[in-house]
Every structure is written in structure tokens, then in C-alpha cells.
Amino acid sequence: MTSSPVSVVPVEAPKEEPLELSLLAEVEKNQPWICPASAKSIRTVNPIRAIVDPIVANMKTGEERGDGKDLISLALGDPTVAGNLPPCPVALTAVETALQSQGHAAGYVNACGVPAAREAIARFHNAKSADAVVIANGCSGALELALTALLDPGTVLLVPSPGFPLYQVIAESHGASVVHYRLLPDQNWECDLRHMEELLGLYGPHRVRGILVNNPCNPTGAVFSRAHLEQLVAFAERHRLPIVADEVYGDLTFQEHPFHPMACVASGKVPVITASGLAKQFLVPGWRVGWIVFHDNVQGSLREVEAGAKRLAQVVLGASHLVQMVVPKILDSNNQELRQWKADLKLTLEEQAKFLSLKLKDCPGLEVKEPQGAMYFILRIHVSKFGPAIQSDLDFSSLLLQEENVFVLPGIAFGVPGFFRVVFCGPATVLEQATKRIQCFCERHFQAS
Ligand SMILES: *Cc1c(COP(=O)(O)O)cnc(C)c1O
């Protein structure tokens, strides 16, 4: 058998360097040596950093401040930081078992994930088969796979506003763009379908490659009703667009607000790519296990995209084998201990959310809509009712940090100026302290007209 010829680009013999060039090289030696960053890396910017970093730069401890007020952060979307919400115990035992298993889960795995984990994920999401599942590095990695498989430079993805900033970061890193559709604050933060319709008219159906829907929603804390999801499915069907459903919070919703997976509602009418993971639902964000599930329609519209995502998965080779081993145990719906743990977690989150929203309702100048799930909600700041020092949500959060050492994220970080986001993961004592300080702050700056 003859080996196939390797094409080699001919290299020209170096010519004698003209004098000017060698002089130029001499001059360049005195310049700083800077390697240029790639265009893609320059396009990859998380807008939240530009907003948050200057605020964080001013953080001080109570001692440094001299008033004993230690920092209380209601900003970070990591449920594990305060220590009151420990990781799911079933996950912890399962990872120990995995370590003791033959081979210690040390080997490489299939780029799309280990078969047992893919099967468990397929069952969990009512997918056709394990083949429809691709495991990734966290839900972030899952979204990156899905969006990379969908978007080309110059194309557009419809994303919610307010919304999680990562969608935009990923799209723009590929030279694609996002177009924001409004969520309606006075209508349970539902998607503004009229606005979506207008946007499609503006951008044309050929440039728009899909609609991103995040439910339960970060940062609003809203959970969509089945009726609203049906409206979204009908919209997507009319415009022949796939839905990317970011469902990383899964069924972390409160009693009166059941979670309906987008794929169930779409039921084969519209292709849905569901992105999810262990991070929030099982309180292990640092384990970095996420996945996408392809729920195709009857025509098989996602066939090419699914094949594309599987090709892309070959680059990173999925999430850590060790943590993939816990997935079947953690997604086992028959495990009584697990069900009890989940029920308790939901109750705790609901209590904390109710407490926080109730207390913040008492603060003059703020308007609260009760959260329905996830780990956050956003509140409106009636900026005009505050003194001259507070002209915007950014002013509000900077001054709140400066005066009360309470850190909340300004709405502008999520695309909604005039609001701020709070996280209700912290323990009751911390939430109570925080609300007391926020109340003092609001009373101090509120100017009754
Ligand atoms: C936290 C979060 C993610 C990312 O989850 P990871 O598994 O930690 O990557 C994705 N989407 C939303 C809406 C989130 O809040």
C-alpha cells in the first residue's frame, strides 16, 4: 500500500536581506514583544465584567470600613458559597463509589459521554434514546455546543432580555449576533410575542437561526405556564425556528408553579435542543457536568445540527469521566432519599425567596414581584423617588455597597436598567441582615414627593 502523498507548500530559499529590512529588525528589537490575540478571543467578551469589576474593586471588610459591617453578597449565582446548601449527598456517595470502581473512572470516554450517563439523561428528559444526548462541561459547555452547531457569522439568535449574558458571549465569539426580545415585567416576565414577531420581520427568517428560551428564568425567577410555552411553540412552528431551551434550573420551582419542559410542550411539532446540567439542581456547580438533548420534530429538522454538535464534541471530549459516573445515580427518579432531598431543597428555597421578597416589599422605592422558582429575582427601583445620588440601578448598587456593604447586581448587567437582582440562596440570618441594611438604605435615600 502506498501512503497518500502529503502536500507540502514549497518554501522559497531566503534571499539576501536588504539593508533597510535588517535596520527595521534592529529597531523592532527595541519595541516590546507583543503577540497579537486572535480575532475570536477579542470578540469573546462577557459584558457583566465591565459592569461588575469596578464595583467589586471597592469591596472592603467591616474592619477595613471601621463600621463592622461585613460584606453580604446577594450577587453571586453560586448556591454553595454560604454553606447552608450543601451538595446533594447522593452525588457525594456516588462519586466515592466511582473512585473505588475498577479503573477508577480514569480512562477517556466517548466524546458524547459514557453510555450509562447518556441513558440516564435520556430517561430523565423523556428523549428518544441515549444517542440524542451529548454530555458537556457544565450547562455552559452544553450551550456553547448547541449554539456553535447552530450559528454562523452574520446569523442571529433571539435571546431574552433581561437574560443570562452567556448566550450573547457565545454568539458574538462566533461572529454571530443576538437580538433581544423583551420579557414583560408586568406579565409575569413572559416573552413579548408581539416584539418577537416584529424582530423576525426586521431580521428575516433566514438570518435568524433559533430562539433561546430560559425557563425557570435567571434573573427574573419566573416560571412559565404551560399555556405560555404553547404560545412559544406555536410561534416557533409558524416561523420554522428551533428552540434552544436553557432548563438548567429544571424543576427547582415553587409549589404553585410546576415546571413544564419545553420538549414536552413541543411534542414533536417544533425541534427543541434542551440544555441542562447538575450544577443548580443538585448544588454541584463546580463539578461541571451539563448536557444537551436533541428532541427533534417529526421531520427530523435537527439531523444536521445534531451531527454537527457531535463533531464539535470531539474537540473537548466531554466532562470528567469521574463525575459522569454519578449521573445515573443522581438522575434516578426511583431513589427515595433523592426525592426527599429535592423536596426539602425546593421548600427551603421557597421559604427563603418568600422571606426575602416579603422584607424587600417593605422598602420604600422598590417594587417586588414574587419569584416562582430558580434562585433569583429582580426588583424594580423607582429611581425618580430617590435622591440625586441615585439616578440609575448602577448608582443604587454601587452606593448600597459603599454605605451598607451589601452587594447586588444592577439590572444593566442583564439588560434591564432600573432593576437589580438578588440571590436567595443564603441562610435566613444572612438574608435578614441584608434586608435590614437595604431597608435602612432605601429609607435614607427615599424622597417622598
Ligand atoms: C448557571 C447557569 C448556567 C450555567 O450552568 P453551568 O452548568 O454552571 O455551566 C446556564 N444558564 C443559566 C440560566 C444559568 O443560570
Coordinates of C-alpha atoms and ligand atoms in Angstrom, one line a residue:
M1 CA 0.0 0.0 0.0
T2 CA 1.4 3.4 -0.9
S3 CA 1.0 6.2 1.5
S4 CA -1.0 9.1 0.3
P5 CA 1.2 12.0 -0.8
V6 CA 1.5 14.8 1.7
S7 CA 1.1 18.2 0.1
V8 CA 3.9 20.4 1.0
V9 CA 3.9 24.1 0.5
P10 CA 7.1 25.0 -1.3
V11 CA 9.3 27.2 0.8
E12 CA 11.4 29.7 -1.1
A13 CA 15.0 30.0 -0.2
P14 CA 15.7 33.0 1.9
K15 CA 17.0 35.9 -0.1
E16 CA 19.7 38.2 1.0
E17 CA 18.1 40.7 3.3
P18 CA 18.1 44.2 2.0
L19 CA 19.8 46.7 4.4
E20 CA 16.7 48.6 5.3
L21 CA 14.9 45.5 6.5
S22 CA 17.7 44.5 8.8
L23 CA 17.7 48.0 10.2
L24 CA 14.0 47.7 10.7
A25 CA 14.5 44.4 12.6
E26 CA 17.1 46.2 14.7
V27 CA 14.5 49.0 15.6
E28 CA 11.8 46.4 16.3
K29 CA 14.1 44.7 18.8
N30 CA 13.7 47.7 21.0
Q31 CA 9.9 47.6 20.9
P32 CA 8.0 45.5 23.4
W33 CA 7.4 42.0 22.1
I34 CA 3.6 41.5 22.0
C35 CA 1.9 38.5 20.4
P36 CA -1.4 39.6 18.9
A37 CA -4.5 37.9 20.3
S38 CA -6.8 36.2 17.8
A39 CA -9.9 38.0 16.5
K40 CA -12.1 35.4 18.1
S41 CA -10.6 35.9 21.5
I42 CA -11.1 39.7 21.1
R43 CA -14.8 39.1 20.1
T44 CA -15.3 37.0 23.3
V45 CA -16.3 39.4 26.0
N46 CA -18.5 38.9 29.0
P47 CA -20.3 42.3 29.3
I48 CA -21.0 41.6 33.0
R49 CA -17.3 42.0 33.9
A50 CA -17.2 45.6 32.7
I51 CA -20.1 46.4 34.9
V52 CA -19.3 44.3 38.0
D53 CA -15.5 44.6 38.2
P54 CA -15.4 48.3 39.1
I55 CA -18.0 47.7 41.8
V56 CA -16.1 44.8 43.2
A57 CA -12.8 46.7 43.2
N58 CA -14.3 48.8 46.1
M59 CA -15.2 45.9 48.4
K60 CA -14.0 46.1 52.0
T61 CA -14.4 44.1 55.1
G62 CA -16.2 45.5 58.1
E63 CA -12.9 46.1 59.9
E64 CA -11.4 48.0 56.9
R65 CA -14.6 50.1 56.8
G66 CA -14.5 50.8 60.5
D67 CA -18.2 50.2 61.0
G68 CA -18.1 46.4 61.5
K69 CA -20.4 45.8 58.5
D70 CA -19.0 42.8 56.8
L71 CA -19.8 42.2 53.2
I72 CA -23.1 40.5 52.4
S73 CA -23.3 39.3 48.8
L74 CA -26.6 38.7 47.2
A75 CA -24.9 38.8 43.9
L76 CA -23.2 35.5 43.1
G77 CA -25.3 32.8 41.4
D78 CA -23.4 30.0 43.2
P79 CA -25.7 28.2 45.8
T80 CA -22.7 26.6 47.6
V81 CA -20.9 29.7 48.8
A82 CA -22.7 30.3 52.1
G83 CA -22.5 26.6 53.1
N84 CA -26.2 26.4 54.1
L85 CA -27.0 24.4 50.9
P86 CA -24.6 21.5 50.8
P87 CA -24.2 19.3 47.7
C88 CA -26.7 16.5 47.1
P89 CA -25.5 13.7 49.4
V90 CA -26.4 11.0 46.8
A91 CA -24.0 12.7 44.5
L92 CA -21.2 12.7 47.1
T93 CA -21.6 8.9 47.8
A94 CA -21.8 8.2 44.1
V95 CA -18.5 9.9 43.3
E96 CA -16.8 8.0 46.1
T97 CA -18.2 4.7 44.7
A98 CA -16.9 5.8 41.3
L99 CA -13.5 6.3 42.6
Q100 CA -13.5 2.8 44.1
S101 CA -14.7 1.2 40.9
Q102 CA -12.4 -0.8 38.7
G103 CA -10.4 1.6 36.6
H104 CA -11.3 4.4 39.0
A105 CA -13.1 6.1 36.1
A106 CA -9.7 7.2 35.0
G107 CA -9.9 6.5 31.3
Y108 CA -11.0 8.5 28.3
V109 CA -14.7 8.3 27.4
N110 CA -16.7 8.6 24.3
A111 CA -16.7 12.3 23.3
C112 CA -20.5 12.4 23.7
G113 CA -20.4 10.9 27.2
V114 CA -20.4 7.5 29.0
P115 CA -23.3 5.3 27.8
A116 CA -24.9 4.8 31.3
A117 CA -24.9 8.6 31.9
R118 CA -26.4 9.3 28.4
E119 CA -29.1 6.7 29.0
A120 CA -30.0 8.2 32.4
I121 CA -30.2 11.7 30.9
A122 CA -32.3 10.5 28.0
R123 CA -34.8 8.9 30.5
F124 CA -34.7 12.0 32.7
H125 CA -35.7 14.1 29.7
N126 CA -38.0 11.7 28.0
A127 CA -35.8 11.6 25.0
K128 CA -35.9 9.0 22.3
S129 CA -32.6 7.4 23.0
A130 CA -29.2 7.9 24.6
D131 CA -28.0 8.8 21.2
A132 CA -29.8 12.1 21.4
V133 CA -27.7 13.2 24.4
V134 CA -24.3 14.9 24.3
I135 CA -22.6 15.5 27.7
A136 CA -20.5 18.7 28.1
N137 CA -18.6 20.8 30.5
G138 CA -21.4 22.2 32.5
C139 CA -24.6 23.7 31.1
S140 CA -22.3 26.5 29.8
G141 CA -20.4 23.9 27.7
A142 CA -23.7 22.5 26.6
L143 CA -24.9 25.9 25.4
E144 CA -21.7 26.5 23.6
L145 CA -22.0 23.2 21.8
A146 CA -25.6 23.9 20.8
L147 CA -25.1 27.4 19.7
T148 CA -21.8 26.6 17.9
A149 CA -23.7 24.0 15.9
L150 CA -26.5 26.4 15.0
L151 CA -24.8 29.8 14.4
D152 CA -22.7 31.1 11.5
P153 CA -21.1 34.5 11.3
G154 CA -23.7 37.1 10.3
T155 CA -26.6 35.0 11.7
V156 CA -28.8 35.9 14.6
L157 CA -30.2 34.2 17.7
L158 CA -33.2 35.6 19.5
V159 CA -32.5 35.8 23.3
P160 CA -34.5 37.1 26.2
S161 CA -34.0 40.5 27.8
P162 CA -33.4 40.5 30.7
G163 CA -31.4 37.4 30.4
F164 CA -28.3 35.3 31.2
P165 CA -25.4 37.1 29.4
L166 CA -23.6 33.9 28.3
Y167 CA -25.8 33.5 25.2
Q168 CA -24.5 36.7 23.8
V169 CA -20.9 35.9 24.7
I170 CA -21.1 32.7 22.8
A171 CA -22.9 34.1 19.8
E172 CA -20.6 37.0 19.4
S173 CA -17.5 34.9 19.8
H174 CA -18.6 33.2 16.6
G175 CA -19.2 36.4 14.8
A176 CA -23.0 35.9 15.1
S177 CA -25.2 38.3 17.0
V178 CA -28.1 38.2 19.4
V179 CA -31.3 40.1 19.1
H180 CA -33.0 40.7 22.4
Y181 CA -36.7 40.0 22.7
R182 CA -38.4 41.7 25.7
L183 CA -39.7 39.8 28.7
L184 CA -42.7 41.6 30.2
P185 CA -42.3 42.6 33.9
D186 CA -46.0 43.2 34.4
Q187 CA -47.0 39.9 32.8
N188 CA -45.0 37.5 34.9
W189 CA -41.9 38.2 32.9
E190 CA -43.4 36.3 30.0
C191 CA -41.9 36.6 26.5
D192 CA -43.3 39.5 24.5
L193 CA -44.6 37.6 21.5
R194 CA -45.5 40.7 19.6
H195 CA -42.0 42.0 20.0
M196 CA -40.6 38.7 18.8
E197 CA -42.9 38.8 15.8
E198 CA -41.6 42.4 15.0
L199 CA -38.0 41.3 15.3
L200 CA -38.4 38.4 12.9
G201 CA -39.9 40.9 10.4
L202 CA -36.8 43.1 10.8
Y203 CA -34.2 40.4 10.6
G204 CA -35.9 38.0 8.3
P205 CA -36.4 34.3 8.9
H206 CA -33.3 33.3 7.0
R207 CA -30.9 35.2 9.2
V208 CA -32.5 34.0 12.5
R209 CA -31.3 30.5 13.4
G210 CA -33.2 29.9 16.6
I211 CA -34.9 31.2 19.7
L212 CA -33.4 30.8 23.1
V213 CA -35.9 30.3 26.0
N214 CA -34.7 30.2 29.6
N215 CA -37.2 28.6 32.0
P216 CA -37.1 28.7 35.0
C217 CA -35.5 32.1 34.4
N218 CA -32.3 33.7 35.6
P219 CA -32.5 36.6 36.5
T220 CA -36.3 37.1 36.8
G221 CA -37.2 34.0 38.9
A222 CA -40.2 33.5 36.7
V223 CA -41.6 30.0 35.7
F224 CA -43.6 29.9 32.5
S225 CA -47.1 28.4 32.5
R226 CA -47.9 25.6 30.1
A227 CA -50.1 28.0 28.1
H228 CA -47.3 30.4 27.6
L229 CA -44.9 27.7 26.5
E230 CA -47.6 26.6 24.0
Q231 CA -47.7 30.1 22.6
L232 CA -43.9 30.0 22.2
V233 CA -44.1 26.6 20.4
A234 CA -46.7 27.9 18.1
F235 CA -44.6 31.0 17.3
A236 CA -41.5 28.8 16.6
E237 CA -43.6 26.5 14.4
R238 CA -45.0 29.3 12.4
H239 CA -41.5 30.7 11.7
R240 CA -39.9 27.3 11.3
L241 CA -37.3 28.0 14.0
P242 CA -35.8 25.6 16.5
I243 CA -35.9 26.4 20.2
V244 CA -32.9 26.1 22.5
A245 CA -34.3 25.6 25.9
D246 CA -32.0 26.5 28.8
E247 CA -33.5 24.5 31.6
V248 CA -30.5 24.4 34.0
Y249 CA -32.8 25.0 37.0
G250 CA -35.1 22.1 36.0
D251 CA -37.9 21.6 38.4
L252 CA -36.5 23.9 41.1
T253 CA -39.8 25.7 41.2
F254 CA -42.2 26.6 43.9
Q255 CA -45.4 24.7 44.9
E256 CA -47.8 26.7 42.8
H257 CA -45.6 26.8 39.7
P258 CA -45.0 23.4 38.2
F259 CA -42.2 23.1 35.7
H260 CA -43.1 22.1 32.1
P261 CA -40.2 21.0 30.0
M262 CA -40.2 22.8 26.6
A263 CA -39.7 19.4 24.8
C264 CA -42.9 18.0 26.4
V265 CA -44.9 21.0 25.2
A266 CA -43.3 21.0 21.8
S267 CA -44.1 17.2 21.5
G268 CA -42.6 16.8 18.0
K269 CA -44.1 19.9 16.5
V270 CA -41.0 22.0 16.9
P271 CA -37.4 20.9 17.2
V272 CA -36.0 21.6 20.7
I273 CA -32.5 21.4 22.0
T274 CA -32.6 21.2 25.8
A275 CA -29.6 22.4 27.7
S276 CA -29.3 21.4 31.3
G277 CA -26.9 20.0 33.9
L278 CA -26.2 19.0 37.5
A279 CA -25.0 22.5 38.7
K280 CA -28.0 24.1 40.1
Q281 CA -30.5 21.2 40.5
F282 CA -28.0 19.2 42.7
L283 CA -25.9 22.0 44.0
V284 CA -22.6 21.0 42.5
P285 CA -21.8 23.8 40.0
G286 CA -18.1 23.1 40.4
W287 CA -18.4 19.6 39.0
R288 CA -19.0 20.9 35.6
V289 CA -21.5 18.4 34.2
G290 CA -24.0 19.5 31.7
W291 CA -25.7 18.2 28.6
I292 CA -27.7 18.9 25.5
V293 CA -30.6 16.7 24.5
F294 CA -32.0 16.7 20.9
H295 CA -35.7 16.5 20.9
D296 CA -36.3 16.5 17.1
N297 CA -39.6 17.1 15.4
V298 CA -41.3 14.5 13.2
Q299 CA -39.5 15.8 10.1
G300 CA -36.1 15.3 11.7
S301 CA -35.2 19.0 11.2
L302 CA -32.3 18.9 13.7
R303 CA -30.5 16.0 12.0
E304 CA -27.7 18.1 10.6
V305 CA -27.3 20.2 13.7
E306 CA -27.2 17.2 15.9
A307 CA -24.4 15.6 13.8
G308 CA -22.6 19.0 13.9
A309 CA -22.8 19.1 17.7
K310 CA -21.4 15.6 17.9
R311 CA -18.5 16.6 15.6
L312 CA -17.8 19.6 17.8
A313 CA -17.9 17.4 20.9
Q314 CA -14.8 15.7 19.7
V315 CA -12.8 18.8 20.5
V316 CA -13.1 18.8 24.3
L317 CA -14.2 15.1 24.9
G318 CA -17.0 15.9 27.3
A319 CA -17.0 16.3 31.0
S320 CA -14.8 14.5 33.5
H321 CA -15.3 10.7 33.5
L322 CA -15.4 10.6 37.3
V323 CA -18.3 12.9 37.6
Q324 CA -20.1 11.4 34.6
M325 CA -20.2 8.2 36.6
V326 CA -22.5 9.7 39.2
V327 CA -25.1 10.8 36.7
P328 CA -27.2 7.6 36.6
K329 CA -27.4 7.6 40.4
I330 CA -28.3 11.2 40.7
L331 CA -31.0 11.1 38.0
D332 CA -32.6 8.0 39.4
S333 CA -36.2 9.1 39.9
N334 CA -36.9 6.0 42.0
N335 CA -34.4 6.9 44.7
Q336 CA -36.5 7.8 47.7
E337 CA -33.6 9.6 49.5
L338 CA -33.0 11.7 46.4
R339 CA -36.7 12.7 46.1
Q340 CA -36.9 13.7 49.7
W341 CA -33.7 15.8 49.4
K342 CA -35.1 17.5 46.3
A343 CA -38.4 18.2 48.0
D344 CA -36.6 19.7 51.0
L345 CA -34.3 21.8 48.9
K346 CA -37.3 23.2 47.0
L347 CA -39.1 24.0 50.2
T348 CA -36.0 25.7 51.7
L349 CA -35.5 27.9 48.5
E350 CA -39.2 28.8 48.5
E351 CA -39.1 29.8 52.2
Q352 CA -36.0 31.9 51.6
A353 CA -37.5 33.5 48.5
K354 CA -40.7 34.3 50.3
F355 CA -38.8 35.8 53.2
L356 CA -36.6 38.0 51.1
S357 CA -39.4 39.2 48.8
L358 CA -41.7 40.0 51.8
K359 CA -39.0 42.0 53.5
L360 CA -38.0 43.9 50.4
K361 CA -41.6 44.8 49.7
D362 CA -41.4 47.0 52.8
C363 CA -38.6 49.0 51.4
P364 CA -39.7 52.4 50.1
G365 CA -39.0 52.9 46.4
L366 CA -38.7 49.2 45.5
E367 CA -41.3 47.1 43.7
V368 CA -41.2 43.4 44.1
K369 CA -42.8 40.6 42.1
E370 CA -42.7 37.3 43.9
P371 CA -40.3 34.8 42.4
Q372 CA -41.7 31.4 41.3
G373 CA -38.5 29.3 41.1
A374 CA -34.8 29.2 40.4
M375 CA -32.6 31.1 42.8
Y376 CA -33.1 34.8 42.0
F377 CA -35.5 37.5 41.3
I378 CA -35.2 41.1 40.1
L379 CA -36.8 44.1 41.6
R380 CA -37.7 47.4 40.1
I381 CA -36.1 50.6 41.6
H382 CA -38.3 53.6 41.3
V383 CA -35.3 55.8 40.6
S384 CA -37.3 59.0 40.5
K385 CA -38.3 58.5 44.1
F386 CA -34.8 58.5 45.3
G387 CA -32.5 61.5 45.9
P388 CA -29.9 62.9 43.5
A389 CA -27.3 60.3 44.4
I390 CA -29.4 57.5 42.8
Q391 CA -30.0 58.2 39.2
S392 CA -29.7 54.6 38.0
D393 CA -29.6 51.0 39.0
L394 CA -25.8 51.2 38.8
D395 CA -25.8 54.1 41.3
F396 CA -28.1 52.1 43.5
S397 CA -25.9 49.1 43.7
S398 CA -22.6 51.0 44.0
L399 CA -24.0 53.2 46.8
L400 CA -25.6 50.2 48.5
L401 CA -22.2 48.5 48.6
Q402 CA -20.5 51.7 49.7
E403 CA -22.8 52.5 52.5
E404 CA -24.2 49.2 53.7
N405 CA -21.7 46.7 52.3
V406 CA -24.4 44.7 50.6
F407 CA -23.7 43.6 47.0
V408 CA -26.5 43.2 44.5
L409 CA -26.1 43.1 40.7
P410 CA -27.5 46.1 38.8
G411 CA -30.2 45.2 36.2
I412 CA -28.0 46.6 33.5
A413 CA -25.8 43.5 33.8
F414 CA -28.7 41.5 32.5
G415 CA -30.0 44.2 30.1
V416 CA -32.7 45.8 32.3
P417 CA -31.7 49.1 33.7
G418 CA -33.8 50.3 36.6
F419 CA -33.8 46.9 38.3
F420 CA -31.5 44.9 40.5
R421 CA -31.1 41.1 41.0
V422 CA -30.9 39.3 44.4
V423 CA -30.0 35.7 45.1
F424 CA -32.0 34.0 47.7
C425 CA -29.6 31.1 48.4
G426 CA -28.1 32.4 51.6
P427 CA -29.1 31.3 55.1
A428 CA -32.1 33.1 56.7
T429 CA -29.9 35.0 59.2
V430 CA -27.8 36.5 56.3
L431 CA -30.9 37.3 54.3
E432 CA -32.4 39.0 57.4
Q433 CA -29.2 41.1 57.9
A434 CA -29.2 42.1 54.2
T435 CA -32.8 43.1 54.1
K436 CA -32.4 45.3 57.3
R437 CA -29.5 47.1 55.6
I438 CA -31.3 47.5 52.3
Q439 CA -34.3 48.9 54.2
C440 CA -32.2 51.5 56.0
F441 CA -30.6 52.4 52.8
C442 CA -33.9 52.9 50.9
E443 CA -35.4 54.9 53.8
R444 CA -32.3 57.1 53.9
H445 CA -32.4 58.0 50.2
F446 CA -36.2 57.9 49.6
Q447 CA -37.7 61.3 48.9
A448 CA -41.4 61.3 49.3
S449 CA -42.8 63.8 46.8
Ligands
LIG1 C1 -25.8 28.9 36.0 C2 -26.5 29.0 34.7 C3 -25.9 28.3 33.6 C4 -24.6 27.6 33.6 O1 -24.6 26.4 34.3 P1 -23.2 25.6 34.5 O2 -23.6 24.2 34.5 O3 -22.6 26.0 35.8 O4 -22.3 25.9 33.3 C5 -26.6 28.3 32.4 N1 -27.8 29.0 32.2 C6 -28.3 29.7 33.3 C7 -29.6 30.5 33.0 C8 -27.6 29.7 34.5 O5 -28.2 30.5 35.5

